[in-house]
Short mmCIF file of C-alpha atoms (C1' of nucleotides) in Angstrom, two decimals:
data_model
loop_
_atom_site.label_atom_id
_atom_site.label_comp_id
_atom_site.label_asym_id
_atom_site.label_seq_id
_atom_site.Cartn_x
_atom_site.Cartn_y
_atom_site.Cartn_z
CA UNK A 1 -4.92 -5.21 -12.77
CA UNK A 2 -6.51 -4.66 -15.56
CA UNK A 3 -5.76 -6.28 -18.97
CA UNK A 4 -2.58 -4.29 -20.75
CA UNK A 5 -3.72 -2.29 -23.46
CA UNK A 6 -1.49 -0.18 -26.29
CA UNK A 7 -0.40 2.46 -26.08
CA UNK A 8 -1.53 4.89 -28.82
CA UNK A 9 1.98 6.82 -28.40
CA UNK A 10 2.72 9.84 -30.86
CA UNK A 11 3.14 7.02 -33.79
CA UNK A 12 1.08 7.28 -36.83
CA UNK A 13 0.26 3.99 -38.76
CA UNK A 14 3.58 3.14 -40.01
CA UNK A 15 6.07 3.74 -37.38
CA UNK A 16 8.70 6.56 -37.07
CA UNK A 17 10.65 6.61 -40.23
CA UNK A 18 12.94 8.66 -41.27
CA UNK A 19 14.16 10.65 -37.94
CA UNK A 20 15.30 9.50 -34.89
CA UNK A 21 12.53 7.22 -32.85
CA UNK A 22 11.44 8.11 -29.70
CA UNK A 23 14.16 7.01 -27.18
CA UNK A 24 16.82 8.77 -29.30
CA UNK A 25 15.32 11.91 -28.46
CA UNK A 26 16.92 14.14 -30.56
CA UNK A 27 18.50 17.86 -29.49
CA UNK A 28 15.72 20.70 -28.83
CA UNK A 29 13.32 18.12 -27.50
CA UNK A 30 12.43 19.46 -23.67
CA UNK A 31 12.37 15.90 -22.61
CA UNK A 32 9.04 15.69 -21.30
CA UNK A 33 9.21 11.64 -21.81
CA UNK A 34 11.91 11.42 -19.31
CA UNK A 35 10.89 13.76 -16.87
CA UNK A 36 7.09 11.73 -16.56
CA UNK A 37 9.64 8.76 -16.35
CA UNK A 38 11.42 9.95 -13.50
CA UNK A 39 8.46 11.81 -11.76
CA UNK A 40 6.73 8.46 -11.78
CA UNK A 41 9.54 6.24 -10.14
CA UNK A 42 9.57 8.71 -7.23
CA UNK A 43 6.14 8.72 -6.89
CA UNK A 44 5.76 5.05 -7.30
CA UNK A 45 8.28 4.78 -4.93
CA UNK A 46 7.05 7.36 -2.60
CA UNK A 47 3.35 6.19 -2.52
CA UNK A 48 3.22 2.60 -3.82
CA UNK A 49 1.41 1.40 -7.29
CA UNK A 50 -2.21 2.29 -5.72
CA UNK A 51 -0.91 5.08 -3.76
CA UNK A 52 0.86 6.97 -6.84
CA UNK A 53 -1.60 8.89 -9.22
CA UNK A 54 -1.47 10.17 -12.55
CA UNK A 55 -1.90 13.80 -11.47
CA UNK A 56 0.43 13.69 -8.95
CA UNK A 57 3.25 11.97 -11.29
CA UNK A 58 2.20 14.75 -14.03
CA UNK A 59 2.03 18.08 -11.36
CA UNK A 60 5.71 16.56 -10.33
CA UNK A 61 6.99 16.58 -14.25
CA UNK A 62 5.25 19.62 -14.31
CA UNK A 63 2.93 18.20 -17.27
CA UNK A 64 -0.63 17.89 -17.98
CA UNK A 65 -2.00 14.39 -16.98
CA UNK A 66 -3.03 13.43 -20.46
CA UNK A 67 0.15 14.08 -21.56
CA UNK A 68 1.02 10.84 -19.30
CA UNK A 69 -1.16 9.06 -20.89
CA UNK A 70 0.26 9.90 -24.77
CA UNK A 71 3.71 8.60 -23.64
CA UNK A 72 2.46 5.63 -22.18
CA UNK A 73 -1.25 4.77 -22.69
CA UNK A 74 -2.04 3.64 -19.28
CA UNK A 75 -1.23 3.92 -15.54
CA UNK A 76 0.22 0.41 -15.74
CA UNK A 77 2.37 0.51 -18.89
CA UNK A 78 4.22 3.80 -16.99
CA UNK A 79 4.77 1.17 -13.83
CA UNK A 80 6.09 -1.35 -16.31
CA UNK A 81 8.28 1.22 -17.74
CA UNK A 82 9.19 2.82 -14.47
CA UNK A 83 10.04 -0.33 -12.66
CA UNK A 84 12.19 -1.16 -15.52
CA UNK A 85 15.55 -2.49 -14.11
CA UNK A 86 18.66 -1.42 -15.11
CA UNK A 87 21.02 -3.93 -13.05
CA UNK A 88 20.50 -7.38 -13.13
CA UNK A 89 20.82 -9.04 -9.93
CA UNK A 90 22.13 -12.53 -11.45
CA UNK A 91 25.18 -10.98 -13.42
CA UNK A 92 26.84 -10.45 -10.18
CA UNK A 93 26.64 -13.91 -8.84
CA UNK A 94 29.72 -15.49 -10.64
CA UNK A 95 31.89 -12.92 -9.59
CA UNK A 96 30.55 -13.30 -6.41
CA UNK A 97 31.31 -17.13 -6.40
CA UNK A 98 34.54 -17.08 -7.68
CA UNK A 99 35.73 -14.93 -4.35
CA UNK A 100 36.25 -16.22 -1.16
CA UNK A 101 33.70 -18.78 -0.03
CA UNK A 102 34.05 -17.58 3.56
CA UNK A 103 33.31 -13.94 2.99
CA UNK A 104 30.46 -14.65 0.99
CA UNK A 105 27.81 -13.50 3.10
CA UNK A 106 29.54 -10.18 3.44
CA UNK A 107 30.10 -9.37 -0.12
CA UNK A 108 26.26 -10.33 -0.95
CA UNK A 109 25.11 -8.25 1.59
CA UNK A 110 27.30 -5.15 0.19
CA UNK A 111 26.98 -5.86 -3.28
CA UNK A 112 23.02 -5.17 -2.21
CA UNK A 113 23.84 -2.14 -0.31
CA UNK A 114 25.93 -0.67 -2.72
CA UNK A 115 23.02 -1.13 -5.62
CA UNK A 116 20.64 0.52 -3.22
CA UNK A 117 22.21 3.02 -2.23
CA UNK A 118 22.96 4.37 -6.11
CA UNK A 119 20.70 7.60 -6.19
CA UNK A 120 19.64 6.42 -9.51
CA UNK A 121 18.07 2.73 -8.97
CA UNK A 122 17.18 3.66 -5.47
CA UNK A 123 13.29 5.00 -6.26
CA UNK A 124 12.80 1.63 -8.70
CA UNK A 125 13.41 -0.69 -5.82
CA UNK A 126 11.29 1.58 -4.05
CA UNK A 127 8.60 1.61 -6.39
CA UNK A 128 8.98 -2.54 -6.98
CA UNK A 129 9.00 -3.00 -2.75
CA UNK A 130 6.44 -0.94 -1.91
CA UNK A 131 4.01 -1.97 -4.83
CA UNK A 132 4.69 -5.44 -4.09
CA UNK A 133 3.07 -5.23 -0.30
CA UNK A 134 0.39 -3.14 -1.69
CA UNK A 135 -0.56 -4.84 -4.84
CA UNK A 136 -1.18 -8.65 -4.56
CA UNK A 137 -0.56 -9.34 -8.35
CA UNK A 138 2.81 -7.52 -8.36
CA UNK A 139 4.14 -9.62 -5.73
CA UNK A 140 3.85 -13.00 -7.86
CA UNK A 141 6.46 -11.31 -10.30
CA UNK A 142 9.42 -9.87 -7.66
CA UNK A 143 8.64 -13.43 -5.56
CA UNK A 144 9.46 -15.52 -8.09
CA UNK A 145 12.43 -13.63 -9.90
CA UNK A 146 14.34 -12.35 -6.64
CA UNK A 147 14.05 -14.98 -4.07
CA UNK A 148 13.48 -18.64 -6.23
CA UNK A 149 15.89 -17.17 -9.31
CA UNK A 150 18.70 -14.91 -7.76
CA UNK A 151 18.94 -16.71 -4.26
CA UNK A 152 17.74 -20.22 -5.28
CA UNK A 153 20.19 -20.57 -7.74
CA UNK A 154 23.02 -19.07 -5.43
CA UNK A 155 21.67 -21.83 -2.96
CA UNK A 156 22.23 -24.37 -5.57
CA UNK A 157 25.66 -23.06 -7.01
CA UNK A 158 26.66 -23.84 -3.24
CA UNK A 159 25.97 -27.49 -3.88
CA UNK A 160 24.10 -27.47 -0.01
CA UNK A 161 20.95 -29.46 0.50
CA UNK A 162 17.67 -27.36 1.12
CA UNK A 163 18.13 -24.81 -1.21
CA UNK A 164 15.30 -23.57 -1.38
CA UNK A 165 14.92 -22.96 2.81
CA UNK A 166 18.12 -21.02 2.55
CA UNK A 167 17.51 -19.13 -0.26
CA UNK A 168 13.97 -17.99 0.98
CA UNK A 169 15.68 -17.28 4.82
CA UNK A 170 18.57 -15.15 3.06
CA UNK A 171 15.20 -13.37 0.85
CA UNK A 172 13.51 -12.80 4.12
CA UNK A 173 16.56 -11.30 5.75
CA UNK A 174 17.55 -8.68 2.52
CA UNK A 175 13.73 -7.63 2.31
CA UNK A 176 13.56 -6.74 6.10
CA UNK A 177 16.78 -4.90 5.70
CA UNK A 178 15.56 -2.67 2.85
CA UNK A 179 12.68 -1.79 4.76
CA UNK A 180 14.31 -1.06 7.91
CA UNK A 181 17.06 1.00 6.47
CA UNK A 182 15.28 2.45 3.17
CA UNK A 183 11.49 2.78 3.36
CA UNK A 184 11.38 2.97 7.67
CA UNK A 185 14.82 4.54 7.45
CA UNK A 186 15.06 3.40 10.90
CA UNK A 187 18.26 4.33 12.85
CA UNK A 188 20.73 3.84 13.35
CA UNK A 189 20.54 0.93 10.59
CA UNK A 190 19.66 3.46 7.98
CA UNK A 191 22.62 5.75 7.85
CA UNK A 192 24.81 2.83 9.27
CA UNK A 193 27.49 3.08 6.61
CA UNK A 194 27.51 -0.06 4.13
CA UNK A 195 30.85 -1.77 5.26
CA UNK A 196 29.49 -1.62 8.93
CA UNK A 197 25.94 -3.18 7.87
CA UNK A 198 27.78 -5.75 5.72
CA UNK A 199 29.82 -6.86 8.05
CA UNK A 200 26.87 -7.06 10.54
CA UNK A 201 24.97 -8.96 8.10
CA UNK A 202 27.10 -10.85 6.27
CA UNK A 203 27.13 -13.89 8.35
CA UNK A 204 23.47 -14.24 8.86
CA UNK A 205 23.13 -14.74 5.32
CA UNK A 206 26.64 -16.53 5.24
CA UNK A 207 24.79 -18.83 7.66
CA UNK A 208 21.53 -19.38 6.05
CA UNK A 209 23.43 -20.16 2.56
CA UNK A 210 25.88 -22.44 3.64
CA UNK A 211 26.09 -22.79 7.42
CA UNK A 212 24.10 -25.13 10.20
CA UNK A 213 20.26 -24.22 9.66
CA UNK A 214 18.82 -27.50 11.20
CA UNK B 1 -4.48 11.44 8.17
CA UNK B 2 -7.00 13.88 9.11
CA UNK B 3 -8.08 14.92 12.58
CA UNK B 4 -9.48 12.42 14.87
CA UNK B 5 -13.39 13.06 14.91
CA UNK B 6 -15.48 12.05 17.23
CA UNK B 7 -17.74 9.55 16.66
CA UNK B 8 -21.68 9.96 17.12
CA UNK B 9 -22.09 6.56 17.66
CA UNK B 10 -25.37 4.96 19.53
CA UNK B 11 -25.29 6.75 22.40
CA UNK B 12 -27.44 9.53 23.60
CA UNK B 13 -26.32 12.51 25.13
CA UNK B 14 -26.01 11.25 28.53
CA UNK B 15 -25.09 7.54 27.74
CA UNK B 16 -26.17 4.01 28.34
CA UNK B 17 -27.20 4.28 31.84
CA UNK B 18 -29.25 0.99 33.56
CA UNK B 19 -28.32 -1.33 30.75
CA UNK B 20 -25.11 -2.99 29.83
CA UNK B 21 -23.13 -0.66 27.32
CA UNK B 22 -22.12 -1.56 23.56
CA UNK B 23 -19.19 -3.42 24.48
CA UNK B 24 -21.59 -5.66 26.46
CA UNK B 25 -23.47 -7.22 23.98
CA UNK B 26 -26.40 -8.13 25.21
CA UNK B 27 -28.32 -11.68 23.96
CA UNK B 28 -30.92 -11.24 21.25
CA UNK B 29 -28.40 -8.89 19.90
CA UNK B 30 -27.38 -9.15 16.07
CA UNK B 31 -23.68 -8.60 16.77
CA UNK B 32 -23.27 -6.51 13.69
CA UNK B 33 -20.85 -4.31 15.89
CA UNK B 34 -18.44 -7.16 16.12
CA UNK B 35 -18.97 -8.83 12.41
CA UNK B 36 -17.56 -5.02 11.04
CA UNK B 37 -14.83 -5.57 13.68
CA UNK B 38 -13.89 -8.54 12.00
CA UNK B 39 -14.51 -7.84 8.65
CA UNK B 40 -12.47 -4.93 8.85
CA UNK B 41 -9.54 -6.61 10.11
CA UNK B 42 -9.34 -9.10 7.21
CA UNK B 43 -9.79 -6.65 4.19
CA UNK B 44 -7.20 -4.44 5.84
CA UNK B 45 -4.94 -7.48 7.04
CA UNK B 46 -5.80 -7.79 2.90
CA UNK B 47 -5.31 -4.63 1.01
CA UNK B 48 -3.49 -2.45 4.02
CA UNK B 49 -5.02 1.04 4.92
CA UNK B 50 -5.79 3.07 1.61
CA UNK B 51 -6.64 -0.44 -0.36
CA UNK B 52 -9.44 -1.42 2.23
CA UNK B 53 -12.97 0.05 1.32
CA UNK B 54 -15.39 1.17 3.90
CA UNK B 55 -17.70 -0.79 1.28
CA UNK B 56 -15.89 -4.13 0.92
CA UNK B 57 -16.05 -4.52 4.38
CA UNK B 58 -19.44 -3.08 5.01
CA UNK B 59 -20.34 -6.14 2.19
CA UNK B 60 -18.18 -8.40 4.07
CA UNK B 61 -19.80 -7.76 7.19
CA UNK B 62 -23.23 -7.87 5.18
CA UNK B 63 -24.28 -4.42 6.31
CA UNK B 64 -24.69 -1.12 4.91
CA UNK B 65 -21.83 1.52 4.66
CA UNK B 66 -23.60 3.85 7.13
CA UNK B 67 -23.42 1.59 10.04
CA UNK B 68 -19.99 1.23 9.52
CA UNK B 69 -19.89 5.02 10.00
CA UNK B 70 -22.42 4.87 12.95
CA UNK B 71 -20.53 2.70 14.74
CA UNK B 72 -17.14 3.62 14.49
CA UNK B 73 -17.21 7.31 12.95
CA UNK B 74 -14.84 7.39 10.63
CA UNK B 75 -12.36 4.95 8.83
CA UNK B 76 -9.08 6.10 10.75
CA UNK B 77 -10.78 5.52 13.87
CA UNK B 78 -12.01 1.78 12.73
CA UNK B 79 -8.78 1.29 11.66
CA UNK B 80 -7.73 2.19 15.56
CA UNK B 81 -10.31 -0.11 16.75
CA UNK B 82 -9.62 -3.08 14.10
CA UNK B 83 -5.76 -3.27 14.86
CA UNK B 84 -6.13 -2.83 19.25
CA UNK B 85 -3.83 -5.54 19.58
CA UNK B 86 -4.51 -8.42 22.22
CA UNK B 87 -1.26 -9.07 23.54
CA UNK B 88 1.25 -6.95 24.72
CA UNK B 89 4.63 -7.71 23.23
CA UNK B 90 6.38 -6.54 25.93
CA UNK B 91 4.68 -8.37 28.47
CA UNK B 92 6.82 -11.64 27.32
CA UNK B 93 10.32 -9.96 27.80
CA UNK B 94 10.59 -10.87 31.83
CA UNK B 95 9.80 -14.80 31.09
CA UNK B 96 12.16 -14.65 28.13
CA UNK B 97 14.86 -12.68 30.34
CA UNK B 98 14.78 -15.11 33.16
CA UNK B 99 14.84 -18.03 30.58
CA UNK B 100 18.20 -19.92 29.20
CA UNK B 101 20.45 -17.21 27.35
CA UNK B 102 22.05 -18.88 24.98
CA UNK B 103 18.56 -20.11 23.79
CA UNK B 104 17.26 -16.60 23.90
CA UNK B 105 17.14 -15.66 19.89
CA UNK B 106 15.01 -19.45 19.40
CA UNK B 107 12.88 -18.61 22.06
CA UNK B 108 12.09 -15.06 20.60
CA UNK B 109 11.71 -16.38 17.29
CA UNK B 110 9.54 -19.01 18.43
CA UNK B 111 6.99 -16.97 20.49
CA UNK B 112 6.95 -14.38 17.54
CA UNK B 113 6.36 -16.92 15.49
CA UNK B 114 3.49 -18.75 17.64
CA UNK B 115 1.58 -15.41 17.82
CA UNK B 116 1.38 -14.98 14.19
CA UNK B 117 0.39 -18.28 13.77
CA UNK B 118 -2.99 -17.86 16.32
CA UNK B 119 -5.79 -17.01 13.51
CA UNK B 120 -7.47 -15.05 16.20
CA UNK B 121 -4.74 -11.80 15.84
CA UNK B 122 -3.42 -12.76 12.32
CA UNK B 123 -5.27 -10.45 10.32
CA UNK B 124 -4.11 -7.50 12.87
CA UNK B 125 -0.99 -8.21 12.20
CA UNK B 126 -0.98 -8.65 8.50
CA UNK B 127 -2.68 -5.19 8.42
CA UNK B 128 -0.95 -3.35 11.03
CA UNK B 129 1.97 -4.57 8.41
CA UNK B 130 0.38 -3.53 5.22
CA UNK B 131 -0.77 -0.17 6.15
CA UNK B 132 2.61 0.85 7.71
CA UNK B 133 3.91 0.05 4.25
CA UNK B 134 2.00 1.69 2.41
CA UNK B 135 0.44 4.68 4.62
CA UNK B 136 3.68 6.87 5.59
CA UNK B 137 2.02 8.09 9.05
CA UNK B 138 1.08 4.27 10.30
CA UNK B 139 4.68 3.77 10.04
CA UNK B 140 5.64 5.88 12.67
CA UNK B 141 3.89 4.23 15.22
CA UNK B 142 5.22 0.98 15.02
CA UNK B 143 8.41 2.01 13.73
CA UNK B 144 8.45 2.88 17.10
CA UNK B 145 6.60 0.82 18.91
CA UNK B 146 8.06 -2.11 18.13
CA UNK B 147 11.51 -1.79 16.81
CA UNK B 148 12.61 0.73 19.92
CA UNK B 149 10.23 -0.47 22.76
CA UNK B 150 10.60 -4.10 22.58
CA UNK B 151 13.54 -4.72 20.83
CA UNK B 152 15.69 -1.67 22.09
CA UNK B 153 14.21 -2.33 25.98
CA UNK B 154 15.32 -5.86 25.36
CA UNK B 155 19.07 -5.14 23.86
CA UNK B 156 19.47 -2.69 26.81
CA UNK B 157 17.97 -4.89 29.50
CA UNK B 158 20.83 -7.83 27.94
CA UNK B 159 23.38 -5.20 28.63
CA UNK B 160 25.42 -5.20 25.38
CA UNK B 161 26.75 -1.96 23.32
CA UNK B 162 25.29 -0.39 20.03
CA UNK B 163 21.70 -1.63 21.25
CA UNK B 164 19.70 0.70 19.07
CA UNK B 165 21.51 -1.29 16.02
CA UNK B 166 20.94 -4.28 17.28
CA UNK B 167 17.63 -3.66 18.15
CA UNK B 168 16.86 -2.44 13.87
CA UNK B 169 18.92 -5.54 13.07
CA UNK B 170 16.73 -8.07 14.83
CA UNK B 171 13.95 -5.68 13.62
CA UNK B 172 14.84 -6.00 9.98
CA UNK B 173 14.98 -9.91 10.56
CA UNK B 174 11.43 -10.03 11.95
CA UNK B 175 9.89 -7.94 9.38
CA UNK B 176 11.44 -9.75 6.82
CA UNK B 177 10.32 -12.94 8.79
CA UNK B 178 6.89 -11.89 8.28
CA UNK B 179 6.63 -10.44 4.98
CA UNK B 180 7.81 -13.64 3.59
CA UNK B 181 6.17 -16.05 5.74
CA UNK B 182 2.70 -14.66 6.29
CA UNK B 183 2.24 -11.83 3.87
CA UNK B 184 3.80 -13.17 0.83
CA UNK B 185 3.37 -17.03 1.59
CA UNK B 186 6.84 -18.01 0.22
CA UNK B 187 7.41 -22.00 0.10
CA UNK B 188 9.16 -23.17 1.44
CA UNK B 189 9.57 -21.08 4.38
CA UNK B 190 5.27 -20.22 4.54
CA UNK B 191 4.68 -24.17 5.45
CA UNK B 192 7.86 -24.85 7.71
CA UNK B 193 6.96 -25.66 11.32
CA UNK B 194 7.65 -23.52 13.69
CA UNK B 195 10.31 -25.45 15.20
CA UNK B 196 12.08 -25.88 12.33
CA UNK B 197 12.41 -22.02 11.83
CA UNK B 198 13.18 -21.23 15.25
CA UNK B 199 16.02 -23.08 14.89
CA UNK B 200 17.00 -21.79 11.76
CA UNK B 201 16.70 -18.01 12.68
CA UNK B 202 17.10 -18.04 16.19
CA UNK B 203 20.90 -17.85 15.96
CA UNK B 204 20.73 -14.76 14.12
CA UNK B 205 18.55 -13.10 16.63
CA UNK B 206 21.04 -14.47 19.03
CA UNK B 207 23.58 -12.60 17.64
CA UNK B 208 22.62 -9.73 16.69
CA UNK B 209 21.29 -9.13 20.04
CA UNK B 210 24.28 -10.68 21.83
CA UNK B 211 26.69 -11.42 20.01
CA UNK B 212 29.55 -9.89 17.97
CA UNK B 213 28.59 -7.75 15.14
CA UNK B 214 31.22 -5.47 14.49
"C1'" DG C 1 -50.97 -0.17 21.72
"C1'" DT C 2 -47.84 3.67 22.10
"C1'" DG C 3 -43.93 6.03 22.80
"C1'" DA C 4 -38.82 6.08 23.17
"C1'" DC C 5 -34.69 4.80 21.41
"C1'" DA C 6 -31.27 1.95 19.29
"C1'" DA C 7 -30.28 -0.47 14.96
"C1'" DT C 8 -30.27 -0.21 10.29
"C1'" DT C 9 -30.99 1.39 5.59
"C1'" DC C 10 -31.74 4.96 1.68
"C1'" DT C 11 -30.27 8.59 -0.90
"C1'" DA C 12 -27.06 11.80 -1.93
"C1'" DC C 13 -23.10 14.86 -1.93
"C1'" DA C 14 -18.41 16.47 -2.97
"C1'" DA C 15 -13.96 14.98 -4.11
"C1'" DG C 16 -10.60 12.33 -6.45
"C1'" DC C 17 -9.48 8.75 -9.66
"C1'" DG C 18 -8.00 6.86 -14.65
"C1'" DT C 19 -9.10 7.86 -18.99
"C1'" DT C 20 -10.52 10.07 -23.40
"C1'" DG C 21 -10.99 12.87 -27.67
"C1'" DA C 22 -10.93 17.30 -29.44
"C1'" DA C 23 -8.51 21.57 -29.47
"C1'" DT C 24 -4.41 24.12 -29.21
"C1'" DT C 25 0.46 25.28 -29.43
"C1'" DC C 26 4.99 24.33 -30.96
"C1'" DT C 27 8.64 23.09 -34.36
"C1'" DC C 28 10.61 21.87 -38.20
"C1'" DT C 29 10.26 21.13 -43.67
"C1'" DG C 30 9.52 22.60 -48.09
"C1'" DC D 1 4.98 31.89 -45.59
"C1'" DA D 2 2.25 27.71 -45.60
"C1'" DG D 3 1.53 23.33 -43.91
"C1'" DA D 4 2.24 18.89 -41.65
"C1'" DG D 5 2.76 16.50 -37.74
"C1'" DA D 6 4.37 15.96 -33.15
"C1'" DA D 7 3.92 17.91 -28.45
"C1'" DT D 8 0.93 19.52 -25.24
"C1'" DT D 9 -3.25 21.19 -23.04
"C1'" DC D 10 -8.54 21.63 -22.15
"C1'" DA D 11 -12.62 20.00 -20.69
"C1'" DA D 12 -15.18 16.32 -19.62
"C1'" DC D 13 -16.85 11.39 -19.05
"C1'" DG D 14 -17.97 7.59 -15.78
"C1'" DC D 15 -16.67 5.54 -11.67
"C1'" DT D 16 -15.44 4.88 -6.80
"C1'" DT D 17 -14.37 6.76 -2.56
"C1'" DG D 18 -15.47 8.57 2.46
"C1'" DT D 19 -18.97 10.76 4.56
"C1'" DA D 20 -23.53 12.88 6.03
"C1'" DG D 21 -28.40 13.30 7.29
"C1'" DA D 22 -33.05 11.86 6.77
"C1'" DA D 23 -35.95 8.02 6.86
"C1'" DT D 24 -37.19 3.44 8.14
"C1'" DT D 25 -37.37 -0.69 10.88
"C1'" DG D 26 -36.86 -3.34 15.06
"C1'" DT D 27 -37.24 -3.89 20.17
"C1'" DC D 28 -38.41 -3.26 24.65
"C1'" DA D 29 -40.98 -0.65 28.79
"C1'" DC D 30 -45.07 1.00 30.27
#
DNA sequence: GTGACAATTCTACAAGCGTTGAATTCTCTG
DNA sequence: CAGAGAATTCAACGCTTGTAGAATTGTCAC
């Protein structure tokens, strides 16, 4: 990766002011900005962060590849941007522990299903898995934030000693299931409907947070 | 992917008759044949299929791009001859049948996990692994290869129902296994003994090969 | 030595990449 | 209608890639 630079975006010197700013994106605009936006999560997600190019992201958003490059200045910025998440996996983990300890496992497992499976998130946990394998500074980011934050502090909320065994065992165990089912879309696991992979999957992880792992 | 070619390689039009052939190696030799070999399975076991440069490992192998090209024709077909694997997963199923079966998920998990460890096939894995991810055609062939052959042959050799979903689900366990272990180097699940996660992930293999999952 | 032939390198091509700055079109304001 | 400024496109740069063929070097038999 390259150092981030700035974008030079359709902003004079002072800023946009006076009308609308560019995420408002007022009536009459043909929402170019979005459609790059979209274009580029599918082809992130499709192809990876190496795999994905500029002309291909622009031909999809039927756009002229410079045009890319106004919105968002450079190839990375537009990942940055694309790969921006709208859920956050840690708001769901108090509701989570307030339910029933024993089912735990199975409502982790179909709370991460369910996220998935939304149309709309779907090609920016693409994008983030597939760039992550491919890219070796990517994967610092997602390693750190998904398995050590979201699991290791379930781990620890449980009150169970190795935390940080289980919560990497449960990581392993989520990231081979969203290859198998979404990027291999293996059957029958991939159109395996989410209660039936939940329930199939729940206790591994039920296990591996708070069972017998020695 | 494009077509197979054929490689020109160093042999006439008739071949190497009265003299052992290139697989021979004969002393005196430089071995430069075998140092690509190598070299080419770390930079792809390191940057997967489209990251890996016929250059960077040409360097690697200190030897010009060309004989890379000489020898092995074209970069698909070194990528053939880089990931030949060794050892035939299958071949361990009739020891592992015969074996205890309630220890049959450790055991599994424990000669999976002893093969990955050998430095000698390492890097083919980590690249077979890469370049499925990230090359959409690659992931056919061990999608496959080893989810349906090895792990469906052994769910329907055990005799249980559904075996095709248990066969994705100890799949999606392995992979995940893998990616976190060996690819991504998680702690503390990269430096835990072998032993140690046999025992912690051999139960799930257990089950979802042979036990109850719906 | 001299020829044959494999091993190796040199040079170069055509294609695709991210990126850039100037030129053009569009759209709204006054 | 004129003009400003955003939206968009054109054409091109420098670079890297896989690949190809000619040229060179090394090595052994006679």
């Amino acid at each position: 990766m390259r150092p981030i630079a700035q974008p030079h975006h359709h902003a004079g010197h002072s800023g946009h002011t006076g009308h609308p700013g560019h995420t408002g994106r007022r009536p009459g605009d043909s929402g170019a900005h979005d459609a790059i936006l979209l274009a580029a999560r599918l082809e992130f997600g499709e192809s990876g962060y190496d795999g994905a190019t500029i002309r291909a992201i622009a031909a999809r958003a039927v756009v002229d590849p410079a045009l890319v490059h106004h919105y968002f200045g450079s190839k990375e910025q537009l990942f940055e941007a694309a790969v921006e998440l709208s859920v956050s996996p840690a708001a769901f983990l108090p509701a989570i522990l307030a339910g029933d300890r024993e089912r735990l496992g199975e409502q982790i497992v179909e709370r991460f299903l369910t996220v998935w499976e939304e149309p709309h998130n779907r090609p920016v946990f693409m994008a983030m898995l597939r760039s992550v394998i491919s890219n070796e500074q990517a994967a610092d980011l997602v390693r750190r934030l998904l398995v050590k934050e979201v699991f290791g502090s379930l781990a620890v909320a449980l009150g169970v000693p190795d935390a940080e065994l289980r919560a990497t065992l449960a990581g392993s165990q989520f990231i081979g299931l969203a290859l198998i089912r979404y990027v291999g879309r293996v059957e029958p696991l991939a159109s395996a409907d989410v209660g039936t992979v939940a329930v199939a999957v729940g206790p591994t992880i039920q296990r591996y947070l708070t069972g017998e792992i020695g």
